[in-house]
mmCIF file of C-alpha atoms in Angstrom:
data_model
loop_
_atom_site.group_PDB
_atom_site.id
_atom_site.type_symbol
_atom_site.label_atom_id
_atom_site.label_comp_id
_atom_site.label_asym_id
_atom_site.label_seq_id
_atom_site.Cartn_x
_atom_site.Cartn_y
_atom_site.Cartn_z
ATOM 1 C CA UNK X 286 -0.256 -0.311 0.361
ATOM 2 C CA UNK X 287 1.290 3.693 -0.451
ATOM 3 C CA UNK X 288 2.926 4.853 1.616
ATOM 4 C CA UNK X 289 1.171 8.724 1.959
ATOM 5 C CA UNK X 290 -1.944 6.386 1.868
ATOM 6 C CA UNK X 291 -0.748 4.464 5.209
ATOM 7 C CA UNK X 292 0.392 7.590 6.748
ATOM 8 C CA UNK X 293 -2.857 9.793 6.120
ATOM 9 C CA UNK X 294 -5.171 6.859 6.716
ATOM 10 C CA UNK X 295 -3.866 6.562 10.005
ATOM 11 C CA UNK X 296 -3.750 9.672 11.139
ATOM 12 C CA UNK X 297 -7.176 10.053 9.852
ATOM 13 C CA UNK X 298 -8.634 6.778 11.680
ATOM 14 C CA UNK X 299 -6.360 7.821 15.064
ATOM 15 C CA UNK X 300 -8.366 11.049 14.874
ATOM 16 C CA UNK X 301 -11.406 10.366 13.971
ATOM 17 C CA UNK X 302 -11.407 7.160 16.394
ATOM 18 C CA UNK X 303 -9.876 8.979 19.645
ATOM 19 C CA UNK X 304 -12.970 11.146 19.207
ATOM 20 C CA UNK X 305 -15.672 8.564 19.046
ATOM 21 C CA UNK X 306 -14.171 6.570 21.629
ATOM 22 C CA UNK X 307 -14.114 9.424 23.476
ATOM 23 C CA UNK X 308 -17.677 10.765 23.668
ATOM 24 C CA UNK X 309 -19.349 6.822 23.300
ATOM 25 C CA UNK X 310 -16.711 6.515 26.760
ATOM 26 C CA UNK X 311 -18.369 9.742 28.400
ATOM 27 C CA UNK X 312 -22.056 8.664 27.561
ATOM 28 C CA UNK X 313 -21.595 5.666 29.188
ATOM 29 C CA UNK X 314 -19.981 6.743 32.353
ATOM 30 C CA UNK X 315 -22.953 9.760 32.582
ATOM 31 C CA UNK X 316 -25.179 6.567 32.752
ATOM 32 C CA UNK X 317 -23.393 5.546 35.259
ATOM 33 C CA UNK X 318 -23.676 8.247 37.273
ATOM 34 C CA UNK X 319 -19.685 9.291 36.962
ATOM 35 C CA UNK X 320 -19.377 13.497 37.994
ATOM 36 C CA UNK X 321 -18.889 15.633 34.999
ATOM 37 C CA UNK X 322 -15.316 16.426 36.500
ATOM 38 C CA UNK X 323 -14.114 13.296 37.110
ATOM 39 C CA UNK X 324 -15.260 12.202 33.633
ATOM 40 C CA UNK X 325 -13.584 15.565 32.336
ATOM 41 C CA UNK X 326 -10.364 14.758 34.008
ATOM 42 C CA UNK X 327 -10.244 11.327 33.104
ATOM 43 C CA UNK X 328 -12.142 10.137 29.951
ATOM 44 C CA UNK X 329 -11.671 13.549 28.059
ATOM 45 C CA UNK X 330 -8.794 15.023 29.365
ATOM 46 C CA UNK X 331 -6.801 11.453 28.397
ATOM 47 C CA UNK X 332 -9.189 9.616 25.523
ATOM 48 C CA UNK X 333 -7.560 12.933 23.045
ATOM 49 C CA UNK X 334 -4.454 11.127 23.514
ATOM 50 C CA UNK X 335 -5.044 8.064 22.081
ATOM 51 C CA UNK X 336 -3.826 8.672 19.021
ATOM 52 C CA UNK X 337 -0.317 9.179 20.439
ATOM 53 C CA UNK X 338 -0.971 5.967 23.263
ATOM 54 C CA UNK X 339 -1.926 3.472 20.103
ATOM 55 C CA UNK X 340 0.857 4.500 18.202
ATOM 56 C CA UNK X 341 3.507 3.944 20.439
ATOM 57 C CA UNK X 342 2.113 0.697 22.119
ATOM 58 C CA UNK X 343 1.448 -0.235 18.228
ATOM 59 C CA UNK X 344 4.724 0.471 17.155
ATOM 60 C CA UNK X 345 6.675 -1.064 20.727
ATOM 61 C CA UNK X 346 4.854 -4.310 20.084
ATOM 62 C CA UNK X 347 6.226 -5.040 16.676
ATOM 63 C CA UNK X 348 9.860 -4.209 18.409
ATOM 64 C CA UNK X 349 10.348 -0.356 17.108
ATOM 65 C CA UNK X 350 11.818 1.606 19.810
ATOM 66 C CA UNK X 351 12.232 4.625 17.568
ATOM 67 C CA UNK X 352 9.033 4.724 16.791
ATOM 68 C CA UNK X 353 7.786 4.306 19.843
ATOM 69 C CA UNK X 354 9.739 6.041 21.984
ATOM 70 C CA UNK X 355 10.509 9.020 19.082
ATOM 71 C CA UNK X 356 7.109 9.783 19.159
ATOM 72 C CA UNK X 357 6.457 10.049 23.219
ATOM 73 C CA UNK X 358 9.481 13.073 23.115
ATOM 74 C CA UNK X 359 9.079 14.445 19.321
ATOM 75 C CA UNK X 360 4.840 14.946 21.260
ATOM 76 C CA UNK X 361 6.346 16.704 24.074
ATOM 77 C CA UNK X 362 8.978 18.554 22.522
ATOM 78 C CA UNK X 363 6.399 19.763 19.625
ATOM 79 C CA UNK X 364 3.739 20.374 22.191
ATOM 80 C CA UNK X 365 5.903 22.926 23.539
ATOM 81 C CA UNK X 366 8.100 24.622 20.992
ATOM 82 C CA UNK X 367 5.218 24.620 17.904
ATOM 83 C CA UNK X 368 2.013 23.828 20.048
ATOM 84 C CA UNK X 369 2.907 26.605 22.179
ATOM 85 C CA UNK X 370 5.479 28.505 19.881
ATOM 86 C CA UNK X 371 2.175 28.961 17.353
ATOM 87 C CA UNK X 372 -0.668 30.066 19.989
ATOM 88 C CA UNK X 373 1.463 32.596 21.279
ATOM 89 C CA UNK X 374 1.699 34.297 18.150
ATOM 90 C CA UNK X 375 -1.549 34.217 17.417
ATOM 91 C CA UNK X 376 -2.484 35.558 21.147
ATOM 92 C CA UNK X 377 -0.192 35.940 24.237
ATOM 93 C CA UNK X 378 -0.431 33.652 26.662
ATOM 94 C CA UNK X 379 -1.131 35.203 30.018
ATOM 95 C CA UNK X 380 -0.165 33.194 32.961
ATOM 96 C CA UNK X 381 -1.133 32.996 36.723
ATOM 97 C CA UNK X 382 1.538 32.698 39.104
ATOM 98 C CA UNK X 383 0.154 29.119 41.130
ATOM 99 C CA UNK X 384 -0.720 27.300 38.149
ATOM 100 C CA UNK X 385 2.952 27.890 37.045
ATOM 101 C CA UNK X 386 4.605 26.999 39.897
ATOM 102 C CA UNK X 387 2.080 23.590 40.111
ATOM 103 C CA UNK X 388 2.107 22.260 36.523
ATOM 104 C CA UNK X 389 4.953 24.176 34.375
ATOM 105 C CA UNK X 390 7.209 22.542 37.571
ATOM 106 C CA UNK X 391 5.366 18.667 37.153
ATOM 107 C CA UNK X 392 5.970 19.230 33.450
ATOM 108 C CA UNK X 393 9.786 19.565 34.406
ATOM 109 C CA UNK X 394 9.996 16.899 37.111
ATOM 110 C CA UNK X 395 7.914 14.825 34.801
ATOM 111 C CA UNK X 396 11.018 15.863 31.779
ATOM 112 C CA UNK X 397 13.702 15.097 34.335
ATOM 113 C CA UNK X 398 12.744 11.119 35.679
ATOM 114 C CA UNK X 399 11.394 10.308 31.775
ATOM 115 C CA UNK X 400 14.564 10.145 31.061
ATOM 116 C CA UNK X 401 16.287 9.546 33.542
ATOM 117 C CA UNK X 402 14.489 6.352 32.671
ATOM 118 C CA UNK X 403 16.211 6.654 29.363
ATOM 119 C CA UNK X 404 19.201 7.381 30.618
ATOM 120 C CA UNK X 405 19.486 4.350 32.819
ATOM 121 C CA UNK X 406 17.058 1.364 32.410
ATOM 122 C CA UNK X 407 14.884 2.270 29.399
ATOM 123 C CA UNK X 408 11.145 1.648 29.325
ATOM 124 C CA UNK X 409 11.024 -1.741 31.702
ATOM 125 C CA UNK X 410 7.724 -2.952 33.412
ATOM 126 C CA UNK X 411 8.126 -1.204 36.896
ATOM 127 C CA UNK X 412 9.320 2.037 35.185
ATOM 128 C CA UNK X 413 5.886 2.028 34.148
ATOM 129 C CA UNK X 414 4.169 0.777 36.446
ATOM 130 C CA UNK X 415 6.023 3.833 38.840
ATOM 131 C CA UNK X 416 4.666 6.461 35.428
ATOM 132 C CA UNK X 417 0.804 4.881 36.077
ATOM 133 C CA UNK X 418 1.069 5.293 39.432
ATOM 134 C CA UNK X 419 2.559 9.158 39.529
ATOM 135 C CA UNK X 420 -0.055 9.699 36.858
ATOM 136 C CA UNK X 421 -2.912 8.014 39.058
ATOM 137 C CA UNK X 422 -1.393 10.610 41.916
ATOM 138 C CA UNK X 423 -1.367 13.415 39.893
ATOM 139 C CA UNK X 424 -4.982 13.529 38.921
ATOM 140 C CA UNK X 425 -6.082 12.360 42.637
ATOM 141 C CA UNK X 426 -4.479 15.114 43.218
ATOM 142 C CA UNK X 427 -6.263 17.108 39.908
ATOM 143 C CA UNK X 428 -9.504 16.357 41.366
ATOM 144 C CA UNK X 429 -9.207 17.109 44.857
ATOM 145 C CA UNK X 430 -7.603 20.827 43.336
ATOM 146 C CA UNK X 431 -10.834 21.278 41.520
ATOM 147 C CA UNK X 432 -13.294 21.111 43.701
ATOM 148 C CA UNK X 433 -11.611 23.770 46.044
ATOM 149 C CA UNK X 434 -12.118 27.263 46.073
ATOM 150 C CA UNK X 435 -8.785 28.178 44.700
ATOM 151 C CA UNK X 436 -10.171 25.813 40.813
ATOM 152 C CA UNK X 437 -13.961 27.958 41.544
ATOM 153 C CA UNK X 438 -11.861 31.383 41.384
ATOM 154 C CA UNK X 439 -9.815 29.956 38.091
ATOM 155 C CA UNK X 440 -6.948 28.518 39.350
ATOM 156 C CA UNK X 441 -7.360 25.278 37.434
ATOM 157 C CA UNK X 442 -4.987 22.549 37.196
ATOM 158 C CA UNK X 443 -3.236 21.474 33.432
ATOM 159 C CA UNK X 444 -5.638 18.538 33.429
ATOM 160 C CA UNK X 445 -8.777 20.141 33.958
ATOM 161 C CA UNK X 446 -7.397 23.360 31.321
ATOM 162 C CA UNK X 447 -6.449 20.099 29.284
ATOM 163 C CA UNK X 448 -10.527 18.614 29.698
ATOM 164 C CA UNK X 449 -11.818 21.949 28.627
ATOM 165 C CA UNK X 450 -9.327 22.570 25.217
ATOM 166 C CA UNK X 451 -10.648 19.612 24.070
ATOM 167 C CA UNK X 452 -14.486 19.997 24.771
ATOM 168 C CA UNK X 453 -14.099 24.038 23.445
ATOM 169 C CA UNK X 454 -13.248 22.469 19.986
ATOM 170 C CA UNK X 455 -15.750 19.653 20.154
ATOM 171 C CA UNK X 456 -18.914 20.524 22.138
ATOM 172 C CA UNK X 457 -19.792 16.359 22.294
ATOM 173 C CA UNK X 458 -17.408 15.958 25.169
ATOM 174 C CA UNK X 459 -18.565 17.948 27.257
ATOM 175 C CA UNK X 460 -20.273 16.024 29.844
ATOM 176 C CA UNK X 461 -24.094 16.661 30.037
ATOM 177 C CA UNK X 462 -27.159 15.103 31.525
ATOM 178 C CA UNK X 463 -28.271 11.711 30.236
ATOM 179 C CA UNK X 464 -31.072 11.863 28.120
ATOM 180 C CA UNK X 465 -33.558 8.549 26.755
ATOM 181 C CA UNK X 466 -34.500 5.495 28.319
ATOM 182 C CA UNK X 467 -34.171 1.700 27.507
ATOM 183 C CA UNK X 468 -31.800 -0.432 25.770
ATOM 184 C CA UNK X 469 -30.730 2.136 23.178
ATOM 185 C CA UNK X 470 -29.591 4.629 25.925
ATOM 186 C CA UNK X 471 -27.269 1.990 25.894
ATOM 187 C CA UNK X 472 -26.610 0.631 22.783
ATOM 188 C CA UNK X 473 -25.590 3.981 21.025
ATOM 189 C CA UNK X 474 -22.424 5.049 23.771
ATOM 190 C CA UNK X 475 -21.609 1.336 23.464
ATOM 191 C CA UNK X 476 -21.441 1.163 19.932
ATOM 192 C CA UNK X 477 -19.505 4.519 19.287
ATOM 193 C CA UNK X 478 -16.800 3.526 21.544
ATOM 194 C CA UNK X 479 -16.633 0.055 20.013
ATOM 195 C CA UNK X 480 -16.506 1.916 16.743
ATOM 196 C CA UNK X 481 -13.875 4.244 18.021
ATOM 197 C CA UNK X 482 -11.673 1.597 19.293
ATOM 198 C CA UNK X 483 -11.967 -0.494 16.051
ATOM 199 C CA UNK X 484 -10.775 2.769 14.286
ATOM 200 C CA UNK X 485 -7.745 3.466 16.458
ATOM 201 C CA UNK X 486 -6.576 0.071 15.908
ATOM 202 C CA UNK X 487 -6.128 0.194 12.918
ATOM 203 C CA UNK X 488 -4.859 3.519 12.822
ATOM 204 C CA UNK X 489 -2.568 2.514 14.684
ATOM 205 C CA UNK X 490 -0.807 -0.274 12.833
ATOM 206 C CA UNK X 491 -1.658 1.843 9.460
ATOM 207 C CA UNK X 492 0.526 4.635 11.089
ATOM 208 C CA UNK X 493 3.345 2.816 12.371
ATOM 209 C CA UNK X 494 3.246 0.571 9.226
ATOM 210 C CA UNK X 495 3.890 3.643 7.310
ATOM 211 C CA UNK X 496 6.335 5.519 9.711
ATOM 212 C CA UNK X 497 8.485 1.560 9.218
ATOM 213 C CA UNK X 498 8.134 1.775 5.532
ATOM 214 C CA UNK X 499 9.138 5.697 4.992
ATOM 215 C CA UNK X 500 12.409 5.172 6.976
ATOM 216 C CA UNK X 501 12.922 2.254 5.099
ATOM 217 C CA UNK X 502 12.334 3.653 1.292
ATOM 218 C CA UNK X 503 14.329 7.394 2.609
ATOM 219 C CA UNK X 504 17.022 6.183 4.671
ATOM 220 C CA UNK X 505 16.080 7.384 8.229
ATOM 221 C CA UNK X 506 16.570 6.019 11.231
ATOM 222 C CA UNK X 507 12.559 5.175 12.403
ATOM 223 C CA UNK X 508 13.900 7.204 15.426
ATOM 224 C CA UNK X 509 13.522 10.798 13.307
ATOM 225 C CA UNK X 510 10.860 9.418 11.942
ATOM 226 C CA UNK X 511 9.124 8.392 15.264
ATOM 227 C CA UNK X 512 10.597 12.395 15.904
ATOM 228 C CA UNK X 513 8.978 14.402 13.710
ATOM 229 C CA UNK X 514 5.884 12.813 10.972
ATOM 230 C CA UNK X 515 4.216 10.716 13.726
ATOM 231 C CA UNK X 516 4.978 13.219 16.597
ATOM 232 C CA UNK X 517 3.586 15.825 14.547
ATOM 233 C CA UNK X 518 0.939 13.647 13.150
ATOM 234 C CA UNK X 519 -0.529 12.232 16.544
ATOM 235 C CA UNK X 520 -0.360 16.080 18.105
ATOM 236 C CA UNK X 521 -2.296 17.225 15.776
ATOM 237 C CA UNK X 522 -5.433 16.957 18.804
ATOM 238 C CA UNK X 523 -3.686 19.137 20.938
ATOM 239 C CA UNK X 524 -2.722 21.326 17.984
ATOM 240 C CA UNK X 525 -5.803 22.235 16.941
ATOM 241 C CA UNK X 526 -7.271 22.785 20.748
ATOM 242 C CA UNK X 527 -4.788 25.302 21.821
ATOM 243 C CA UNK X 528 -4.547 27.052 18.950
ATOM 244 C CA UNK X 529 -8.429 27.976 19.081
ATOM 245 C CA UNK X 530 -8.305 28.580 22.746
ATOM 246 C CA UNK X 531 -5.542 30.806 21.350
ATOM 247 C CA UNK X 532 -8.431 32.704 18.784
ATOM 248 C CA UNK X 533 -10.997 32.640 21.435
ATOM 249 C CA UNK X 534 -8.119 34.428 24.093
ATOM 250 C CA UNK X 535 -8.507 31.295 26.867
ATOM 251 C CA UNK X 536 -4.543 31.912 27.283
ATOM 252 C CA UNK X 537 -4.976 29.651 30.051
ATOM 253 C CA UNK X 538 -6.571 27.207 28.815
ATOM 254 C CA UNK X 539 -4.157 26.736 25.812
ATOM 255 C CA UNK X 540 -1.086 26.401 27.892
ATOM 256 C CA UNK X 541 -2.592 23.889 30.448
ATOM 257 C CA UNK X 542 -3.894 21.947 27.182
ATOM 258 C CA UNK X 543 -0.215 21.819 26.719
ATOM 259 C CA UNK X 544 1.461 21.341 29.885
ATOM 260 C CA UNK X 545 -1.320 18.605 30.442
ATOM 261 C CA UNK X 546 -0.814 17.026 27.183
ATOM 262 C CA UNK X 547 3.241 16.662 28.059
ATOM 263 C CA UNK X 548 2.027 15.200 31.395
ATOM 264 C CA UNK X 549 -0.461 12.601 29.596
ATOM 265 C CA UNK X 550 2.353 11.378 27.308
ATOM 266 C CA UNK X 551 5.254 11.061 29.463
ATOM 267 C CA UNK X 552 3.411 9.093 32.347
ATOM 268 C CA UNK X 553 0.212 7.457 30.633
ATOM 269 C CA UNK X 554 1.484 7.134 27.284
ATOM 270 C CA UNK X 555 5.077 5.811 28.253
ATOM 271 C CA UNK X 556 3.948 4.012 31.490
ATOM 272 C CA UNK X 557 1.565 2.413 30.109
ATOM 273 C CA UNK X 558 3.407 1.865 27.180
ATOM 274 C CA UNK X 559 6.421 0.065 29.033
ATOM 275 C CA UNK X 560 3.929 -2.529 30.694
ATOM 276 C CA UNK X 561 2.544 -3.773 27.866
ATOM 277 C CA UNK X 562 5.894 -3.948 25.869
ATOM 278 C CA UNK X 563 8.761 -2.568 27.848
ATOM 279 C CA UNK X 564 10.905 -1.024 25.127
ATOM 280 C CA UNK X 565 14.683 -0.012 24.950
ATOM 281 C CA UNK X 566 15.194 3.354 24.013
ATOM 282 C CA UNK X 567 17.320 3.985 21.543
ATOM 283 C CA UNK X 568 20.505 5.332 22.212
ATOM 284 C CA UNK X 569 20.731 8.372 20.237
ATOM 285 C CA UNK X 570 17.148 9.554 21.523
ATOM 286 C CA UNK X 571 18.357 9.510 24.554
ATOM 287 C CA UNK X 572 21.487 10.848 24.356
ATOM 288 C CA UNK X 573 20.032 14.227 21.764
ATOM 289 C CA UNK X 574 16.404 13.879 22.274
ATOM 290 C CA UNK X 575 15.623 13.293 25.928
ATOM 291 C CA UNK X 576 17.901 16.403 26.852
ATOM 292 C CA UNK X 577 16.391 18.284 24.543
ATOM 293 C CA UNK X 578 12.933 17.468 26.008
ATOM 294 C CA UNK X 579 14.213 18.932 29.245
ATOM 295 C CA UNK X 580 15.763 21.553 27.484
ATOM 296 C CA UNK X 581 12.393 22.771 26.397
ATOM 297 C CA UNK X 582 10.330 22.777 29.454
ATOM 298 C CA UNK X 583 12.669 24.074 31.394
ATOM 299 C CA UNK X 584 12.618 27.025 28.835
ATOM 300 C CA UNK X 585 8.910 27.044 29.159
ATOM 301 C CA UNK X 586 8.835 28.031 32.761
ATOM 302 C CA UNK X 587 11.401 30.349 32.749
ATOM 303 C CA UNK X 588 10.243 32.014 29.355
ATOM 304 C CA UNK X 589 6.313 32.095 31.631
ATOM 305 C CA UNK X 590 8.203 33.669 34.703
ATOM 306 C CA UNK X 591 9.149 36.364 33.251
ATOM 307 C CA UNK X 592 6.516 38.808 33.100
ATOM 308 C CA UNK X 593 3.964 36.514 33.410
ATOM 309 C CA UNK X 594 3.138 35.669 29.936
ATOM 310 C CA UNK X 595 4.220 34.143 26.751
ATOM 311 C CA UNK X 596 4.802 36.632 24.406
ATOM 312 C CA UNK X 597 4.243 36.654 20.549
ATOM 313 C CA UNK X 598 8.661 37.365 20.398
ATOM 314 C CA UNK X 599 8.831 33.896 22.787
ATOM 315 C CA UNK X 600 6.467 32.294 20.427
ATOM 316 C CA UNK X 601 8.101 32.792 17.238
ATOM 317 C CA UNK X 602 11.633 32.136 19.184
ATOM 318 C CA UNK X 603 9.887 28.386 19.694
ATOM 319 C CA UNK X 604 8.500 28.028 16.650
ATOM 320 C CA UNK X 605 12.148 29.173 15.013
ATOM 321 C CA UNK X 606 14.166 26.268 17.886
ATOM 322 C CA UNK X 607 11.244 23.418 16.751
ATOM 323 C CA UNK X 608 12.045 24.337 13.110
ATOM 324 C CA UNK X 609 15.758 24.475 13.591
ATOM 325 C CA UNK X 610 15.725 20.986 15.389
ATOM 326 C CA UNK X 611 13.735 19.239 12.977
ATOM 327 C CA UNK X 612 16.204 20.750 10.243
ATOM 328 C CA UNK X 613 18.857 19.338 12.342
ATOM 329 C CA UNK X 614 17.529 16.136 12.711
ATOM 330 C CA UNK X 615 16.895 15.814 8.887
ATOM 331 C CA UNK X 616 20.767 16.740 8.287
ATOM 332 C CA UNK X 617 21.951 14.633 10.671
#
């Protein structure tokens, strides 16, 4: 099958399937009485990252660690430098000091933890279990934080803002009181979720197959393909949601979406991938790209700390750094 068709078709199925899976899951959660806040923090927040998750798991299962790990690292680099940079170019992003101290520093800590694993033992199963545990603890903290008076005053966590960004683009993901009765009221969301699951499974297979074939034909390493084409492709939902939030001048939502995605990618996707298919970290990614991810995370906090906002000039610097990074990858 044509490489371009595999890549484009795979991405389309991943994105469409992810949306259907989240929609169906949200409607089912409403039916069983789960609170809208918990639905948003878990199903909507993590569900929008299913393209990255399925792609990394599929790549790990077929023995392509460059794509599996490169997708995670590349997505986080793209989140910060490309997506946040473009969002700041559209509208400068004001930053709340409390949110920056809490979520910005946590993003740096998570990047350091992921890098430490990559520099030492790789994505072993026990490392994945630890990452998933950290993510669960973060979600518990976020849930408790969102129920406080501070959240009512606008001091939201990155996990909340990530869900808010997705719901802002697609109102169908927003939790609402269930309506309808009988078997059909349960059958429709189940069928929607199952259809979404099937779509993302096939989409992940097509995307990984296309990425492996592209690396072979173009004479590039799988790591480079994973860090660039696959990472940017699976990050398209985050790109759309952050850009839309910036256009609507919802700076906190645009920033929180990027921070939340970075946390979910490293702990959730990295953790689940390691649990399902323990994966070694390619040496070039550990030595070159992980330090860049860590440096981008630190740079984000430094830029946001100055003047409590990310200006258009800083956004342009982020985008310029990302372009330079991709050019350097391809040239190397």
